[in-house]
Amino acid sequence: MAFSKMTFAVVSAALAAAFSAPAVAQTAATPWELKPDTGYAYDKDGKTYSYKMGTSNAGELLKGAKKVPKGTLFFIGHNGQLYMRSGPYLEGDGKFKFGPDQ
């Protein structure tokens, strides 16, 4: 399924923030802190960037853009590739379905 550059931009920013934070054992989900008027990019080499955006060419930006469906999980695979998965990612009790083995 093809997704727009904006979709990858948003994902990239969150990933950049996650990888730049100190390593801490995480037991609960934390919200992404995405900023308005900021574009987030995941480039062809797998690097992430954030860009300050303006409004003069917003129409062009939205051409071909697609909304990210609710219930979408983004993750980096063992091969370093960015993936997305639609569908359930929480257990019935609200725990992350793909969390570390206990």
mmCIF file of N, CA, C and O in Angstrom:
data_model
loop_
_atom_site.group_PDB
_atom_site.id
_atom_site.type_symbol
_atom_site.label_atom_id
_atom_site.label_comp_id
_atom_site.label_asym_id
_atom_site.label_seq_id
_atom_site.Cartn_x
_atom_site.Cartn_y
_atom_site.Cartn_z
ATOM 1 N N MET A 1 0.845 -1.170 0.000
ATOM 2 C CA MET A 1 0.000 0.000 0.000
ATOM 3 C C MET A 1 0.896 1.240 0.000
ATOM 4 O O MET A 1 1.800 1.361 0.796
ATOM 5 N N ALA A 2 0.676 2.156 -0.933
ATOM 6 C CA ALA A 2 1.494 3.355 -1.027
ATOM 7 C C ALA A 2 1.015 4.415 -0.044
ATOM 8 O O ALA A 2 -0.171 4.607 0.140
ATOM 9 N N PHE A 3 1.965 5.071 0.593
ATOM 10 C CA PHE A 3 1.637 6.155 1.501
ATOM 11 C C PHE A 3 2.404 7.382 1.096
ATOM 12 O O PHE A 3 3.474 7.304 0.493
ATOM 13 N N SER A 4 1.877 8.536 1.405
ATOM 14 C CA SER A 4 2.459 9.796 0.987
ATOM 15 C C SER A 4 3.743 10.106 1.734
ATOM 16 O O SER A 4 4.059 9.517 2.754
ATOM 17 N N LYS A 5 4.470 11.083 1.206
ATOM 18 C CA LYS A 5 5.683 11.555 1.870
ATOM 19 C C LYS A 5 5.340 12.133 3.229
ATOM 20 O O LYS A 5 6.106 12.012 4.169
ATOM 21 N N MET A 6 4.171 12.738 3.362
ATOM 22 C CA MET A 6 3.765 13.320 4.638
ATOM 23 C C MET A 6 3.571 12.226 5.679
ATOM 24 O O MET A 6 3.963 12.386 6.824
ATOM 25 N N THR A 7 2.992 11.099 5.279
ATOM 26 C CA THR A 7 2.812 9.983 6.206
ATOM 27 C C THR A 7 4.156 9.538 6.735
ATOM 28 O O THR A 7 4.349 9.400 7.938
ATOM 29 N N PHE A 8 5.106 9.345 5.844
ATOM 30 C CA PHE A 8 6.431 8.929 6.264
ATOM 31 C C PHE A 8 7.111 10.021 7.062
ATOM 32 O O PHE A 8 7.880 9.754 7.975
ATOM 33 N N ALA A 9 6.809 11.268 6.744
ATOM 34 C CA ALA A 9 7.398 12.376 7.484
ATOM 35 C C ALA A 9 6.946 12.355 8.933
ATOM 36 O O ALA A 9 7.753 12.505 9.851
ATOM 37 N N VAL A 10 5.670 12.146 9.153
ATOM 38 C CA VAL A 10 5.142 12.111 10.516
ATOM 39 C C VAL A 10 5.744 10.953 11.293
ATOM 40 O O VAL A 10 6.185 11.097 12.429
ATOM 41 N N VAL A 11 5.794 9.814 10.672
ATOM 42 C CA VAL A 11 6.360 8.638 11.319
ATOM 43 C C VAL A 11 7.827 8.864 11.653
ATOM 44 O O VAL A 11 8.302 8.531 12.735
ATOM 45 N N SER A 12 8.546 9.448 10.730
ATOM 46 C CA SER A 12 9.975 9.663 10.922
ATOM 47 C C SER A 12 10.279 10.542 12.122
ATOM 48 O O SER A 12 11.228 10.283 12.865
ATOM 49 N N ALA A 13 9.480 11.563 12.302
ATOM 50 C CA ALA A 13 9.723 12.453 13.438
ATOM 51 C C ALA A 13 9.574 11.707 14.746
ATOM 52 O O ALA A 13 10.385 11.852 15.653
ATOM 53 N N ALA A 14 8.544 10.903 14.822
ATOM 54 C CA ALA A 14 8.333 10.145 16.050
ATOM 55 C C ALA A 14 9.475 9.162 16.270
ATOM 56 O O ALA A 14 9.952 8.998 17.396
ATOM 57 N N LEU A 15 9.927 8.547 15.198
ATOM 58 C CA LEU A 15 11.031 7.606 15.331
ATOM 59 C C LEU A 15 12.313 8.323 15.731
ATOM 60 O O LEU A 15 13.078 7.823 16.561
ATOM 61 N N ALA A 16 12.542 9.493 15.161
ATOM 62 C CA ALA A 16 13.737 10.254 15.517
ATOM 63 C C ALA A 16 13.718 10.619 16.993
ATOM 64 O O ALA A 16 14.726 10.505 17.694
ATOM 65 N N ALA A 17 12.571 11.034 17.475
ATOM 66 C CA ALA A 17 12.455 11.372 18.895
ATOM 67 C C ALA A 17 12.679 10.145 19.760
ATOM 68 O O ALA A 17 13.364 10.205 20.780
ATOM 69 N N ALA A 18 12.152 9.022 19.328
ATOM 70 C CA ALA A 18 12.310 7.791 20.112
ATOM 71 C C ALA A 18 13.765 7.346 20.163
ATOM 72 O O ALA A 18 14.263 6.929 21.205
ATOM 73 N N PHE A 19 14.476 7.478 19.035
ATOM 74 C CA PHE A 19 15.863 7.024 19.006
ATOM 75 C C PHE A 19 16.821 8.013 19.646
ATOM 76 O O PHE A 19 17.917 7.641 20.045
ATOM 77 N N SER A 20 16.426 9.271 19.759
ATOM 78 C CA SER A 20 17.318 10.256 20.363
ATOM 79 C C SER A 20 17.149 10.331 21.878
ATOM 80 O O SER A 20 17.970 10.916 22.563
ATOM 81 N N ALA A 21 16.111 9.714 22.405
ATOM 82 C CA ALA A 21 15.886 9.711 23.856
ATOM 83 C C ALA A 21 16.792 8.675 24.511
ATOM 84 O O ALA A 21 17.184 7.701 23.885
ATOM 85 N N PRO A 22 17.142 8.879 25.772
ATOM 86 C CA PRO A 22 17.961 7.885 26.461
ATOM 87 C C PRO A 22 17.231 6.546 26.558
ATOM 88 O O PRO A 22 16.013 6.496 26.617
ATOM 89 N N ALA A 23 17.995 5.473 26.559
ATOM 90 C CA ALA A 23 17.394 4.144 26.649
ATOM 91 C C ALA A 23 16.826 3.937 28.045
ATOM 92 O O ALA A 23 17.520 4.046 29.037
ATOM 93 N N VAL A 24 15.542 3.677 28.106
ATOM 94 C CA VAL A 24 14.852 3.460 29.368
ATOM 95 C C VAL A 24 13.890 2.305 29.168
ATOM 96 O O VAL A 24 13.245 2.215 28.125
ATOM 97 N N ALA A 25 13.786 1.443 30.144
ATOM 98 C CA ALA A 25 12.807 0.364 30.049
ATOM 99 C C ALA A 25 11.422 0.986 30.052
ATOM 100 O O ALA A 25 11.066 1.720 30.961
ATOM 101 N N GLN A 26 10.663 0.725 29.026
ATOM 102 C CA GLN A 26 9.354 1.349 28.887
ATOM 103 C C GLN A 26 8.282 0.317 29.181
ATOM 104 O O GLN A 26 8.230 -0.723 28.552
ATOM 105 N N THR A 27 7.433 0.627 30.130
ATOM 106 C CA THR A 27 6.368 -0.302 30.474
ATOM 107 C C THR A 27 5.012 0.193 30.010
ATOM 108 O O THR A 27 4.070 -0.572 29.981
ATOM 109 N N ALA A 28 4.878 1.460 29.677
ATOM 110 C CA ALA A 28 3.599 2.002 29.227
ATOM 111 C C ALA A 28 3.812 2.800 27.946
ATOM 112 O O ALA A 28 4.890 3.312 27.689
ATOM 113 N N ALA A 29 2.758 2.898 27.171
ATOM 114 C CA ALA A 29 2.825 3.672 25.934
ATOM 115 C C ALA A 29 2.957 5.153 26.255
ATOM 116 O O ALA A 29 2.437 5.633 27.259
ATOM 117 N N THR A 30 3.663 5.867 25.412
ATOM 118 C CA THR A 30 3.790 7.318 25.556
ATOM 119 C C THR A 30 3.338 7.962 24.249
ATOM 120 O O THR A 30 3.602 7.433 23.171
ATOM 121 N N PRO A 31 2.652 9.089 24.310
ATOM 122 C CA PRO A 31 2.165 9.727 23.081
ATOM 123 C C PRO A 31 3.303 10.357 22.273
ATOM 124 O O PRO A 31 4.306 10.771 22.829
ATOM 125 N N TRP A 32 3.114 10.386 20.977
ATOM 126 C CA TRP A 32 4.056 11.092 20.118
ATOM 127 C C TRP A 32 3.875 12.574 20.344
ATOM 128 O O TRP A 32 2.757 13.048 20.569
ATOM 129 N N GLU A 33 4.935 13.310 20.227
ATOM 130 C CA GLU A 33 4.857 14.760 20.349
ATOM 131 C C GLU A 33 5.159 15.384 18.995
ATOM 132 O O GLU A 33 6.256 15.880 18.767
ATOM 133 N N LEU A 34 4.172 15.339 18.119
ATOM 134 C CA LEU A 34 4.308 15.933 16.798
ATOM 135 C C LEU A 34 3.871 17.387 16.866
ATOM 136 O O LEU A 34 2.916 17.709 17.561
ATOM 137 N N LYS A 35 4.564 18.254 16.144
ATOM 138 C CA LYS A 35 4.294 19.688 16.208
ATOM 139 C C LYS A 35 3.569 20.161 14.953
ATOM 140 O O LYS A 35 3.876 19.687 13.856
ATOM 141 N N PRO A 36 2.649 21.112 15.117
ATOM 142 C CA PRO A 36 2.012 21.704 13.933
ATOM 143 C C PRO A 36 3.058 22.461 13.107
ATOM 144 O O PRO A 36 4.083 22.889 13.631
ATOM 145 N N ASP A 37 2.793 22.627 11.843
ATOM 146 C CA ASP A 37 3.673 23.362 10.928
ATOM 147 C C ASP A 37 5.069 22.756 10.837
ATOM 148 O O ASP A 37 6.043 23.444 10.544
ATOM 149 N N THR A 38 5.165 21.463 11.085
ATOM 150 C CA THR A 38 6.436 20.759 10.966
ATOM 151 C C THR A 38 6.225 19.533 10.097
ATOM 152 O O THR A 38 5.269 18.783 10.283
ATOM 153 N N GLY A 39 7.112 19.354 9.126
ATOM 154 C CA GLY A 39 7.080 18.165 8.284
ATOM 155 C C GLY A 39 8.148 17.203 8.770
ATOM 156 O O GLY A 39 9.212 17.621 9.221
ATOM 157 N N TYR A 40 7.858 15.931 8.686
ATOM 158 C CA TYR A 40 8.783 14.900 9.146
ATOM 159 C C TYR A 40 9.076 13.966 7.982
ATOM 160 O O TYR A 40 8.158 13.524 7.302
ATOM 161 N N ALA A 41 10.339 13.689 7.746
ATOM 162 C CA ALA A 41 10.722 12.901 6.577
ATOM 163 C C ALA A 41 11.527 11.671 6.962
ATOM 164 O O ALA A 41 12.315 11.696 7.904
ATOM 165 N N TYR A 42 11.318 10.628 6.208
ATOM 166 C CA TYR A 42 12.072 9.381 6.287
ATOM 167 C C TYR A 42 12.656 9.212 4.897
ATOM 168 O O TYR A 42 11.951 8.878 3.953
ATOM 169 N N ASP A 43 13.951 9.492 4.731
ATOM 170 C CA ASP A 43 14.509 9.540 3.379
ATOM 171 C C ASP A 43 14.867 8.167 2.821
ATOM 172 O O ASP A 43 14.724 7.143 3.489
ATOM 173 N N LYS A 44 15.343 8.164 1.589
ATOM 174 C CA LYS A 44 15.631 6.909 0.893
ATOM 175 C C LYS A 44 16.737 6.107 1.546
ATOM 176 O O LYS A 44 16.873 4.915 1.307
ATOM 177 N N ASP A 45 17.549 6.750 2.394
ATOM 178 C CA ASP A 45 18.623 6.050 3.108
ATOM 179 C C ASP A 45 18.219 5.644 4.521
ATOM 180 O O ASP A 45 19.042 5.156 5.294
ATOM 181 N N GLY A 46 16.950 5.884 4.882
ATOM 182 C CA GLY A 46 16.459 5.508 6.195
ATOM 183 C C GLY A 46 16.763 6.531 7.283
ATOM 184 O O GLY A 46 16.588 6.255 8.457
ATOM 185 N N LYS A 47 17.200 7.721 6.897
ATOM 186 C CA LYS A 47 17.469 8.784 7.872
ATOM 187 C C LYS A 47 16.206 9.602 8.084
ATOM 188 O O LYS A 47 15.354 9.691 7.203
ATOM 189 N N THR A 48 16.084 10.196 9.258
ATOM 190 C CA THR A 48 14.903 10.991 9.572
ATOM 191 C C THR A 48 15.266 12.463 9.714
ATOM 192 O O THR A 48 16.366 12.798 10.162
ATOM 193 N N TYR A 49 14.339 13.310 9.325
ATOM 194 C CA TYR A 49 14.534 14.756 9.374
ATOM 195 C C TYR A 49 13.220 15.432 9.753
ATOM 196 O O TYR A 49 12.146 14.889 9.520
ATOM 197 N N SER A 50 13.314 16.637 10.321
ATOM 198 C CA SER A 50 12.129 17.460 10.520
ATOM 199 C C SER A 50 12.364 18.796 9.838
ATOM 200 O O SER A 50 13.493 19.283 9.789
ATOM 201 N N TYR A 51 11.307 19.364 9.291
ATOM 202 C CA TYR A 51 11.377 20.613 8.532
ATOM 203 C C TYR A 51 10.293 21.564 9.007
ATOM 204 O O TYR A 51 9.150 21.156 9.211
ATOM 205 N N LYS A 52 10.633 22.847 9.150
ATOM 206 C CA LYS A 52 9.650 23.889 9.427
ATOM 207 C C LYS A 52 8.863 24.104 8.143
ATOM 208 O O LYS A 52 9.443 24.233 7.067
ATOM 209 N N MET A 53 7.527 24.096 8.242
ATOM 210 C CA MET A 53 6.687 24.226 7.060
ATOM 211 C C MET A 53 5.987 25.572 7.022
ATOM 212 O O MET A 53 5.731 26.179 8.052
ATOM 213 N N GLY A 54 5.661 26.005 5.809
ATOM 214 C CA GLY A 54 4.871 27.208 5.598
ATOM 215 C C GLY A 54 3.531 26.819 5.012
ATOM 216 O O GLY A 54 3.205 25.641 4.901
ATOM 217 N N THR A 55 2.753 27.800 4.628
ATOM 218 C CA THR A 55 1.417 27.510 4.092
ATOM 219 C C THR A 55 1.265 27.916 2.629
ATOM 220 O O THR A 55 0.237 27.635 2.038
ATOM 221 N N SER A 56 2.267 28.548 2.038
ATOM 222 C CA SER A 56 2.118 29.049 0.679
ATOM 223 C C SER A 56 1.911 27.939 -0.353
ATOM 224 O O SER A 56 1.301 28.163 -1.383
ATOM 225 N N ASN A 57 2.403 26.745 -0.088
ATOM 226 C CA ASN A 57 2.229 25.651 -1.045
ATOM 227 C C ASN A 57 1.541 24.444 -0.404
ATOM 228 O O ASN A 57 1.788 23.308 -0.771
ATOM 229 N N ALA A 58 0.640 24.710 0.543
ATOM 230 C CA ALA A 58 -0.058 23.626 1.245
ATOM 231 C C ALA A 58 -0.885 22.777 0.287
ATOM 232 O O ALA A 58 -0.985 21.565 0.456
ATOM 233 N N GLY A 59 -1.459 23.392 -0.719
ATOM 234 C CA GLY A 59 -2.258 22.643 -1.690
ATOM 235 C C GLY A 59 -1.429 21.595 -2.395
ATOM 236 O O GLY A 59 -1.871 20.462 -2.597
ATOM 237 N N GLU A 60 -0.214 21.951 -2.761
ATOM 238 C CA GLU A 60 0.681 21.001 -3.422
ATOM 239 C C GLU A 60 1.068 19.870 -2.467
ATOM 240 O O GLU A 60 1.169 18.712 -2.855
ATOM 241 N N LEU A 61 1.305 20.208 -1.214
ATOM 242 C CA LEU A 61 1.655 19.212 -0.208
ATOM 243 C C LEU A 61 0.546 18.171 -0.060
ATOM 244 O O LEU A 61 0.810 16.976 0.044
ATOM 245 N N LEU A 62 -0.693 18.612 -0.086
ATOM 246 C CA LEU A 62 -1.823 17.706 0.127
ATOM 247 C C LEU A 62 -2.151 16.852 -1.098
ATOM 248 O O LEU A 62 -2.817 15.833 -0.973
ATOM 249 N N LYS A 63 -1.662 17.252 -2.290
ATOM 250 C CA LYS A 63 -1.917 16.462 -3.492
ATOM 251 C C LYS A 63 -1.296 15.088 -3.319
ATOM 252 O O LYS A 63 -0.099 14.950 -3.068
ATOM 253 N N GLY A 64 -2.082 14.073 -3.440
ATOM 254 C CA GLY A 64 -1.574 12.713 -3.342
ATOM 255 C C GLY A 64 -1.341 12.224 -1.918
ATOM 256 O O GLY A 64 -0.978 11.080 -1.710
ATOM 257 N N ALA A 65 -1.520 13.105 -0.924
ATOM 258 C CA ALA A 65 -1.334 12.690 0.467
ATOM 259 C C ALA A 65 -2.505 11.821 0.893
ATOM 260 O O ALA A 65 -3.619 11.972 0.396
ATOM 261 N N LYS A 66 -2.248 10.915 1.789
ATOM 262 C CA LYS A 66 -3.294 10.033 2.308
ATOM 263 C C LYS A 66 -3.290 10.111 3.821
ATOM 264 O O LYS A 66 -2.243 10.260 4.439
ATOM 265 N N LYS A 67 -4.470 10.015 4.385
ATOM 266 C CA LYS A 67 -4.578 9.987 5.842
ATOM 267 C C LYS A 67 -4.082 8.636 6.336
ATOM 268 O O LYS A 67 -4.292 7.609 5.696
ATOM 269 N N VAL A 68 -3.429 8.638 7.491
ATOM 270 C CA VAL A 68 -3.009 7.384 8.104
ATOM 271 C C VAL A 68 -4.222 6.810 8.818
ATOM 272 O O VAL A 68 -4.840 7.486 9.641
ATOM 273 N N PRO A 69 -4.579 5.562 8.520
ATOM 274 C CA PRO A 69 -5.744 4.972 9.180
ATOM 275 C C PRO A 69 -5.526 4.851 10.690
ATOM 276 O O PRO A 69 -4.422 4.560 11.145
ATOM 277 N N LYS A 70 -6.592 5.091 11.437
ATOM 278 C CA LYS A 70 -6.518 4.861 12.884
ATOM 279 C C LYS A 70 -6.218 3.385 13.099
ATOM 280 O O LYS A 70 -6.606 2.543 12.295
ATOM 281 N N GLY A 71 -5.528 3.076 14.174
ATOM 282 C CA GLY A 71 -5.183 1.690 14.459
ATOM 283 C C GLY A 71 -3.972 1.210 13.677
ATOM 284 O O GLY A 71 -3.813 0.018 13.451
ATOM 285 N N THR A 72 -3.104 2.124 13.238
ATOM 286 C CA THR A 72 -1.908 1.763 12.485
ATOM 287 C C THR A 72 -0.702 1.778 13.410
ATOM 288 O O THR A 72 -0.514 2.711 14.175
ATOM 289 N N LEU A 73 0.109 0.747 13.331
ATOM 290 C CA LEU A 73 1.334 0.629 14.115
ATOM 291 C C LEU A 73 2.516 0.790 13.173
ATOM 292 O O LEU A 73 2.557 0.175 12.111
ATOM 293 N N PHE A 74 3.481 1.642 13.542
ATOM 294 C CA PHE A 74 4.705 1.831 12.774
ATOM 295 C C PHE A 74 5.859 1.264 13.587
ATOM 296 O O PHE A 74 5.907 1.420 14.801
ATOM 297 N N PHE A 75 6.804 0.612 12.903
ATOM 298 C CA PHE A 75 7.953 0.059 13.614
ATOM 299 C C PHE A 75 9.119 -0.145 12.655
ATOM 300 O O PHE A 75 8.936 -0.205 11.446
ATOM 301 N N ILE A 76 10.296 -0.246 13.224
ATOM 302 C CA ILE A 76 11.504 -0.536 12.468
ATOM 303 C C ILE A 76 11.794 -2.029 12.632
ATOM 304 O O ILE A 76 11.856 -2.534 13.758
ATOM 305 N N GLY A 77 11.963 -2.733 11.523
ATOM 306 C CA GLY A 77 12.279 -4.154 11.560
ATOM 307 C C GLY A 77 13.756 -4.384 11.863
ATOM 308 O O GLY A 77 14.561 -3.450 11.895
ATOM 309 N N HIS A 78 14.115 -5.631 12.061
ATOM 310 C CA HIS A 78 15.510 -5.991 12.343
ATOM 311 C C HIS A 78 16.444 -5.574 11.209
ATOM 312 O O HIS A 78 17.635 -5.382 11.424
ATOM 313 N N ASN A 79 15.896 -5.424 10.021
ATOM 314 C CA ASN A 79 16.699 -5.027 8.861
ATOM 315 C C ASN A 79 16.821 -3.512 8.727
ATOM 316 O O ASN A 79 17.381 -3.021 7.760
ATOM 317 N N GLY A 80 16.281 -2.753 9.687
ATOM 318 C CA GLY A 80 16.357 -1.294 9.645
ATOM 319 C C GLY A 80 15.286 -0.641 8.796
ATOM 320 O O GLY A 80 15.242 0.576 8.685
ATOM 321 N N GLN A 81 14.410 -1.404 8.206
ATOM 322 C CA GLN A 81 13.353 -0.885 7.339
ATOM 323 C C GLN A 81 12.163 -0.435 8.173
ATOM 324 O O GLN A 81 11.795 -1.093 9.138
ATOM 325 N N LEU A 82 11.556 0.688 7.777
ATOM 326 C CA LEU A 82 10.341 1.174 8.424
ATOM 327 C C LEU A 82 9.150 0.387 7.888
ATOM 328 O O LEU A 82 8.992 0.226 6.683
ATOM 329 N N TYR A 83 8.330 -0.117 8.793
ATOM 330 C CA TYR A 83 7.126 -0.873 8.435
ATOM 331 C C TYR A 83 5.910 -0.244 9.092
ATOM 332 O O TYR A 83 6.029 0.491 10.062
ATOM 333 N N MET A 84 4.748 -0.588 8.565
ATOM 334 C CA MET A 84 3.491 -0.223 9.184
ATOM 335 C C MET A 84 2.583 -1.437 9.143
ATOM 336 O O MET A 84 2.699 -2.276 8.255
ATOM 337 N N ARG A 85 1.705 -1.512 10.125
ATOM 338 C CA ARG A 85 0.784 -2.643 10.202
ATOM 339 C C ARG A 85 -0.557 -2.127 10.678
ATOM 340 O O ARG A 85 -0.641 -1.447 11.692
ATOM 341 N N SER A 86 -1.600 -2.442 9.933
ATOM 342 C CA SER A 86 -2.947 -2.120 10.381
ATOM 343 C C SER A 86 -3.495 -3.328 11.114
ATOM 344 O O SER A 86 -3.120 -4.458 10.828
ATOM 345 N N GLY A 87 -4.347 -3.088 12.037
ATOM 346 C CA GLY A 87 -4.942 -4.195 12.774
ATOM 347 C C GLY A 87 -4.589 -4.103 14.242
ATOM 348 O O GLY A 87 -3.849 -3.221 14.669
ATOM 349 N N PRO A 88 -5.113 -5.023 15.005
ATOM 350 C CA PRO A 88 -4.930 -4.945 16.453
ATOM 351 C C PRO A 88 -3.459 -5.060 16.863
ATOM 352 O O PRO A 88 -2.720 -5.860 16.319
ATOM 353 N N TYR A 89 -3.073 -4.227 17.798
ATOM 354 C CA TYR A 89 -1.732 -4.307 18.365
ATOM 355 C C TYR A 89 -1.791 -4.298 19.897
ATOM 356 O O TYR A 89 -0.765 -4.287 20.551
ATOM 357 N N LEU A 90 -3.003 -4.321 20.443
ATOM 358 C CA LEU A 90 -3.183 -4.407 21.891
ATOM 359 C C LEU A 90 -3.942 -5.674 22.232
ATOM 360 O O LEU A 90 -4.829 -6.101 21.494
ATOM 361 N N GLU A 91 -3.565 -6.275 23.362
ATOM 362 C CA GLU A 91 -4.301 -7.434 23.871
ATOM 363 C C GLU A 91 -5.624 -6.947 24.462
ATOM 364 O O GLU A 91 -5.820 -5.738 24.643
ATOM 365 N N GLY A 92 -6.497 -7.846 24.818
ATOM 366 C CA GLY A 92 -7.778 -7.499 25.418
ATOM 367 C C GLY A 92 -7.640 -6.704 26.706
ATOM 368 O O GLY A 92 -8.489 -5.878 27.043
ATOM 369 N N ASP A 93 -6.534 -6.921 27.437
ATOM 370 C CA ASP A 93 -6.316 -6.194 28.690
ATOM 371 C C ASP A 93 -5.591 -4.863 28.479
ATOM 372 O O ASP A 93 -5.228 -4.186 29.434
ATOM 373 N N GLY A 94 -5.352 -4.478 27.211
ATOM 374 C CA GLY A 94 -4.710 -3.204 26.902
ATOM 375 C C GLY A 94 -3.199 -3.261 26.815
ATOM 376 O O GLY A 94 -2.562 -2.268 26.506
ATOM 377 N N LYS A 95 -2.602 -4.425 27.074
ATOM 378 C CA LYS A 95 -1.144 -4.554 26.965
ATOM 379 C C LYS A 95 -0.752 -4.638 25.492
ATOM 380 O O LYS A 95 -1.486 -5.176 24.664
ATOM 381 N N PHE A 96 0.452 -4.134 25.206
ATOM 382 C CA PHE A 96 0.984 -4.168 23.842
ATOM 383 C C PHE A 96 1.216 -5.620 23.438
ATOM 384 O O PHE A 96 1.917 -6.369 24.109
ATOM 385 N N LYS A 97 0.602 -6.012 22.341
ATOM 386 C CA LYS A 97 0.625 -7.392 21.874
ATOM 387 C C LYS A 97 2.020 -7.875 21.494
ATOM 388 O O LYS A 97 2.327 -9.054 21.570
ATOM 389 N N PHE A 98 2.898 -6.958 21.093
ATOM 390 C CA PHE A 98 4.204 -7.341 20.584
ATOM 391 C C PHE A 98 5.321 -6.898 21.524
ATOM 392 O O PHE A 98 6.460 -6.684 21.101
ATOM 393 N N GLY A 99 5.009 -6.771 22.809
ATOM 394 C CA GLY A 99 5.984 -6.326 23.792
ATOM 395 C C GLY A 99 7.056 -7.361 24.049
ATOM 396 O O GLY A 99 7.011 -8.484 23.538
ATOM 397 N N PRO A 100 8.038 -6.988 24.866
ATOM 398 C CA PRO A 100 9.139 -7.917 25.159
ATOM 399 C C PRO A 100 8.635 -9.149 25.898
ATOM 400 O O PRO A 100 7.654 -9.090 26.635
ATOM 401 N N ASP A 101 9.326 -10.235 25.686
ATOM 402 C CA ASP A 101 8.974 -11.481 26.391
ATOM 403 C C ASP A 101 9.238 -11.308 27.872
ATOM 404 O O ASP A 101 10.202 -10.672 28.276
ATOM 405 N N GLN A 102 8.360 -11.885 28.673
ATOM 406 C CA GLN A 102 8.521 -11.712 30.120
ATOM 407 C C GLN A 102 8.956 -12.985 30.775
ATOM 408 O O GLN A 102 8.739 -14.036 30.402
#
